[in-house]
JSON list of C-alpha atoms in Angstrom, two decimals:
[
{"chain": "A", "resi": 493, "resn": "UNK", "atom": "CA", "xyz": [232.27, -17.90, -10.68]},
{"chain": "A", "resi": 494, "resn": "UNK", "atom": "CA", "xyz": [234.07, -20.46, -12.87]},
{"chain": "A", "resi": 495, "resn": "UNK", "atom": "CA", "xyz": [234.38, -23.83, -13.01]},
{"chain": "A", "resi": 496, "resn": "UNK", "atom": "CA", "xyz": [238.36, -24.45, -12.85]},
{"chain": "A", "resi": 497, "resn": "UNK", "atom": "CA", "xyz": [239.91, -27.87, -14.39]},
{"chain": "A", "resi": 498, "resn": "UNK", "atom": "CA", "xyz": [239.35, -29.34, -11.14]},
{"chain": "A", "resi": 499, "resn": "UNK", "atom": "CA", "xyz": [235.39, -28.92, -11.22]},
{"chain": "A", "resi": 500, "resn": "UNK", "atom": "CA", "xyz": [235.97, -26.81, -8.08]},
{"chain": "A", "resi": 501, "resn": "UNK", "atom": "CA", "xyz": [234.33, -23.13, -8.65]},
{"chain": "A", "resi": 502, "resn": "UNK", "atom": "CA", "xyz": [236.68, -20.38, -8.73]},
{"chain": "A", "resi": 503, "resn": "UNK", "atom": "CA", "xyz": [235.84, -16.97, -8.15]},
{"chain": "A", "resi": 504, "resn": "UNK", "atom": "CA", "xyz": [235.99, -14.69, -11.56]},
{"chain": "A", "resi": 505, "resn": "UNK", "atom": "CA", "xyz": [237.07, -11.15, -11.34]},
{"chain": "A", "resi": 506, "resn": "UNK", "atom": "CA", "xyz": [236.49, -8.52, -13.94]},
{"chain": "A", "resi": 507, "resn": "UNK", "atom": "CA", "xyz": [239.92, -6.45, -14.61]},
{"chain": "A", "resi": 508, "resn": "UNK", "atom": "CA", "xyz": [237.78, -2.79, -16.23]},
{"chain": "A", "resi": 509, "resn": "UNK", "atom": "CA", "xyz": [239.73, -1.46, -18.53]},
{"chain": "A", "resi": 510, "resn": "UNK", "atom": "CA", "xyz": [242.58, 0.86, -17.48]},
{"chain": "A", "resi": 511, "resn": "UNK", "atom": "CA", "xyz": [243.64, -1.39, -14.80]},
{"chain": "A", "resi": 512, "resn": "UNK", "atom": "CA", "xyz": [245.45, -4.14, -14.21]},
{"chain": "A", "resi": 513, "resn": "UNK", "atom": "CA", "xyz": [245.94, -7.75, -11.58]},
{"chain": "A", "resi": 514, "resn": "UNK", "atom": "CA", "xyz": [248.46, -9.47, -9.39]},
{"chain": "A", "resi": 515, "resn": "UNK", "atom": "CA", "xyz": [250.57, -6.14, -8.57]},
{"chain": "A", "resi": 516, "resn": "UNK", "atom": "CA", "xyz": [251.13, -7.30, -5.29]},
{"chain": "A", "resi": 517, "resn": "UNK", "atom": "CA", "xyz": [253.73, -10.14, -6.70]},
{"chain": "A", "resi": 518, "resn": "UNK", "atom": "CA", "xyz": [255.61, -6.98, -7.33]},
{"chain": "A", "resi": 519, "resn": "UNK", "atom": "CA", "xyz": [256.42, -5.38, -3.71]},
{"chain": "A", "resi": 520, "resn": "UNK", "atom": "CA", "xyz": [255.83, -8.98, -1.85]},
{"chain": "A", "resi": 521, "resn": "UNK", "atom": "CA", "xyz": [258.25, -11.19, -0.69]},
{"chain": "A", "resi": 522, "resn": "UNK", "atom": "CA", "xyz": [256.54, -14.58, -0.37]},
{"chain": "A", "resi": 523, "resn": "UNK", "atom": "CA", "xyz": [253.72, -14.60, -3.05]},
{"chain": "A", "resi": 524, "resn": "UNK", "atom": "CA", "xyz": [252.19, -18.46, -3.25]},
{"chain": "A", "resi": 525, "resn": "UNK", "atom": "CA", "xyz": [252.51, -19.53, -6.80]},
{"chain": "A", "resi": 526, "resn": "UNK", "atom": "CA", "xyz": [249.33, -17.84, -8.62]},
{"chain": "A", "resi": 527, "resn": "UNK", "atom": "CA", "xyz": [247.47, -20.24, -11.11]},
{"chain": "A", "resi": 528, "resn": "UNK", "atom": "CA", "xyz": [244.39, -19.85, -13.04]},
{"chain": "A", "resi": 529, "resn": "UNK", "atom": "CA", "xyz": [242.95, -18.31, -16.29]},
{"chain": "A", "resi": 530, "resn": "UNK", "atom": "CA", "xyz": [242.95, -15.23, -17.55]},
{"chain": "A", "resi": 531, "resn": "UNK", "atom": "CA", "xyz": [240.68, -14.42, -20.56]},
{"chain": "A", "resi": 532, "resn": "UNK", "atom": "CA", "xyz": [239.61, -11.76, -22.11]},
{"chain": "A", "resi": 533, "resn": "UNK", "atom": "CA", "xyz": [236.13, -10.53, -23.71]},
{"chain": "A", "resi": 534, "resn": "UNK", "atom": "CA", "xyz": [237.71, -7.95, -26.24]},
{"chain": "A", "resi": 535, "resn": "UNK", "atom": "CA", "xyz": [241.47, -7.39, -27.53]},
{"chain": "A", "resi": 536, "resn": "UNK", "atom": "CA", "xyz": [243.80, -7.10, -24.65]},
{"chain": "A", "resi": 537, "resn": "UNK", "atom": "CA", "xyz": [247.35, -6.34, -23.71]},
{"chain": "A", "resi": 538, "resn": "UNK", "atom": "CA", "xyz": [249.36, -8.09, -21.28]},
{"chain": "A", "resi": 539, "resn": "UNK", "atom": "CA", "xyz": [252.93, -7.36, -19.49]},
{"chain": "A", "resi": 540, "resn": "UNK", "atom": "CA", "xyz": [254.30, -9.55, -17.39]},
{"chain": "A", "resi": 541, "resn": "UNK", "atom": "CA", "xyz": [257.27, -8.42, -15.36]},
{"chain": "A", "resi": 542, "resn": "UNK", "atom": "CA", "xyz": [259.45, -10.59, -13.08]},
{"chain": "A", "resi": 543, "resn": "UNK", "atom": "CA", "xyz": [259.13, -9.70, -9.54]},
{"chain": "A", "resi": 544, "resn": "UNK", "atom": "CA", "xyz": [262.61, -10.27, -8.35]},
{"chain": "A", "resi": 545, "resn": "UNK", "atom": "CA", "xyz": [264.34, -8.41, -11.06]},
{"chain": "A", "resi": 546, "resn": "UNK", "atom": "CA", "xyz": [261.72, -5.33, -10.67]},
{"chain": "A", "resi": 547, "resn": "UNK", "atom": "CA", "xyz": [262.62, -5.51, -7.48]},
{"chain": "A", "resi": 548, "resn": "UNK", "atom": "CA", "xyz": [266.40, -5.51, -7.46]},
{"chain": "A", "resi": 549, "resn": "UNK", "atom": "CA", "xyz": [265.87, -3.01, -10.09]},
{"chain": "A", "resi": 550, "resn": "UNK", "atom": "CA", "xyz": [263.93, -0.65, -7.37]},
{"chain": "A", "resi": 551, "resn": "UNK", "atom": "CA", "xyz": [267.29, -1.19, -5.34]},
{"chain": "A", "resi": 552, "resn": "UNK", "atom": "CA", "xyz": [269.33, 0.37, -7.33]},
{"chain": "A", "resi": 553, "resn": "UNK", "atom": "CA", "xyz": [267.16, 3.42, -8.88]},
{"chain": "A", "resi": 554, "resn": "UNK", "atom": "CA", "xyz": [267.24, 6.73, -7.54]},
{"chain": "A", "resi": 555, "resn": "UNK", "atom": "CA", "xyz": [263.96, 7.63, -5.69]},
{"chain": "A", "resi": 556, "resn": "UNK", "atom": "CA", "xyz": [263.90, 3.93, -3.77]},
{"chain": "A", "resi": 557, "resn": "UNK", "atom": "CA", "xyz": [262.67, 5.67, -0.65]},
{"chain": "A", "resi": 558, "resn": "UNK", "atom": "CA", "xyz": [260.06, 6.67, -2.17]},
{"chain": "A", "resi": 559, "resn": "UNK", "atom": "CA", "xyz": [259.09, 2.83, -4.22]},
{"chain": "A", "resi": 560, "resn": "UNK", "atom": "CA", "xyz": [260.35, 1.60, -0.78]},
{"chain": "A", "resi": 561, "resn": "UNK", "atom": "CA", "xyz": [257.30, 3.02, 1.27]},
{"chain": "A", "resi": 562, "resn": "UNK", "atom": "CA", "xyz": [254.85, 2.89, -1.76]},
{"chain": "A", "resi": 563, "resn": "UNK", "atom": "CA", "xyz": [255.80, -1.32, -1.48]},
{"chain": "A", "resi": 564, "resn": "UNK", "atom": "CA", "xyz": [254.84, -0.90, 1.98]},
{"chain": "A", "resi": 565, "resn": "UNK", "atom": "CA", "xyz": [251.85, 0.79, 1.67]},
{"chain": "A", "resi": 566, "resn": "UNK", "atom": "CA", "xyz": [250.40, -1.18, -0.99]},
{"chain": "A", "resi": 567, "resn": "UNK", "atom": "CA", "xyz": [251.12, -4.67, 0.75]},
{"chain": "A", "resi": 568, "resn": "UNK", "atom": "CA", "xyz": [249.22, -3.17, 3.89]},
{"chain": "A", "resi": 569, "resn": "UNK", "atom": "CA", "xyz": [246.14, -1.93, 1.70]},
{"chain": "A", "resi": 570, "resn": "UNK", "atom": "CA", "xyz": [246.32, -5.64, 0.02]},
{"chain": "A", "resi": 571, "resn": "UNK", "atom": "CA", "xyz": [246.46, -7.35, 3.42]},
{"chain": "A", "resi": 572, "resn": "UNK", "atom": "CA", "xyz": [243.51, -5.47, 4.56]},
{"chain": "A", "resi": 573, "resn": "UNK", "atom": "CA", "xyz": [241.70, -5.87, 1.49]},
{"chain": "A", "resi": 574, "resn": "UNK", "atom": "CA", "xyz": [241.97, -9.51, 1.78]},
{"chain": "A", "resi": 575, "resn": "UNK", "atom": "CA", "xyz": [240.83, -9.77, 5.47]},
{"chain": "A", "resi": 576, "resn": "UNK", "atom": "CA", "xyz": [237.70, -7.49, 4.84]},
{"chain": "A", "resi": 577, "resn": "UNK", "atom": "CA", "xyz": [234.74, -7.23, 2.64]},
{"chain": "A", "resi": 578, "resn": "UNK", "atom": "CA", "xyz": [236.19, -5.52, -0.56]},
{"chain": "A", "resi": 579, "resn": "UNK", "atom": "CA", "xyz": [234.40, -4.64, -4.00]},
{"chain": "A", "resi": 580, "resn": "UNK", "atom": "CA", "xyz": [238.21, -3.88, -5.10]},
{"chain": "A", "resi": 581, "resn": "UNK", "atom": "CA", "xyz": [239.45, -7.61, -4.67]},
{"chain": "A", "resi": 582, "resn": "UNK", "atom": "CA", "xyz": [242.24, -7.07, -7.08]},
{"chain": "A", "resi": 583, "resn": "UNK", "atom": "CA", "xyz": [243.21, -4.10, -5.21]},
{"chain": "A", "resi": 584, "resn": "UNK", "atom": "CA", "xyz": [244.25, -2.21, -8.36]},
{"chain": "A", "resi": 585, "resn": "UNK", "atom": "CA", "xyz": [243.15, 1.18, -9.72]},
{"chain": "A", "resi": 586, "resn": "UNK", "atom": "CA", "xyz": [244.51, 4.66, -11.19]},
{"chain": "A", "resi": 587, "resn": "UNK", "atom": "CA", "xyz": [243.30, 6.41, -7.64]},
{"chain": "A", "resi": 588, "resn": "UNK", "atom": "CA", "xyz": [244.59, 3.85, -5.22]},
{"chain": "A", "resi": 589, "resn": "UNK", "atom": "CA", "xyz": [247.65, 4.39, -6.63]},
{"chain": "A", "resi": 590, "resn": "UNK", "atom": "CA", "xyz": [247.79, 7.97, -6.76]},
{"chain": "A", "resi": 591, "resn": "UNK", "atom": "CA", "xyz": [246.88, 8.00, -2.92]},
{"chain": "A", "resi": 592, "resn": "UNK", "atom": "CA", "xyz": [249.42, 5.53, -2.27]},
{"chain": "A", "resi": 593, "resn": "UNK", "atom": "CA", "xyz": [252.30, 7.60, -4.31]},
{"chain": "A", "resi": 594, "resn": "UNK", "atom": "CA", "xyz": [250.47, 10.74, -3.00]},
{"chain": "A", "resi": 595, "resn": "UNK", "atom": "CA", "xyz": [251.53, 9.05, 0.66]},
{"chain": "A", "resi": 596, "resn": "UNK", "atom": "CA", "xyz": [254.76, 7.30, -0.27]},
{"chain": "A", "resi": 597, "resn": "UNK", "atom": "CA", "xyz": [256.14, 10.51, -1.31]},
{"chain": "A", "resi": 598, "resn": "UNK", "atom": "CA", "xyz": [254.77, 12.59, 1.14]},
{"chain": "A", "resi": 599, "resn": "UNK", "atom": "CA", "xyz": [255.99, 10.41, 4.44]},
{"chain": "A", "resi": 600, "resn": "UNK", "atom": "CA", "xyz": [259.08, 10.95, 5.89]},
{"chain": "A", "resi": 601, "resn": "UNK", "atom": "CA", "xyz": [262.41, 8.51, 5.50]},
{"chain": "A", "resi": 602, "resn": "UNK", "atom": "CA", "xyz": [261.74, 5.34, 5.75]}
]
């Protein structure tokens, strides 16, 4: 834990390398406004995408059915994740989300 601004302790999450934070502001459609730090303990790089324009770009690509159910998906696993006791509190990682586009693509229309 951290002490935010506010003296109140906020939890601290390590991001390992490879992997990443706050993907669900991609596929969701009412994300609370996220504040807090993030630092870093070596040299990092950082993207930050606009969820409403990635997501009115998914409308209008190609294989939407398939970023359609993989938006699904995900906001399920990240819903669950946050009601039970998770190591992956992030909910990130290169296998979850080869399952979930190993699903996604797999399932039928959506």
């Amino acid at each position: 834990e951290s002490t935010a601004a506010s003296g109140i302790a906020a939890p601290v999450a390590a991001v390992p390398q490879g992997e990443w934070a706050c993907e669900i502001v991609l596929w969701a459609q009412n994300v609370p406004k996220l504040s807090g730090s993030f630092a870093t303990q070596c040299v990092s790089n950082m993207l930050t995408i606009a969820g409403k324009d990635f997501q009115n770009t998914c409308k209008r690509v190609e294989p939407r059915r398939v970023l359609r159910k993989y938006a699904e998906l995900f906001v399920i696993g990240f819903n669950r994740a946050g009601t039970e006791s998770s190591d992956n509190i992030l909910f990130n990682g290169p296998g979850l989300v080869l399952a979930l586009m190993s699903q996604a693509t797999n399932s039928g229309s959506v």
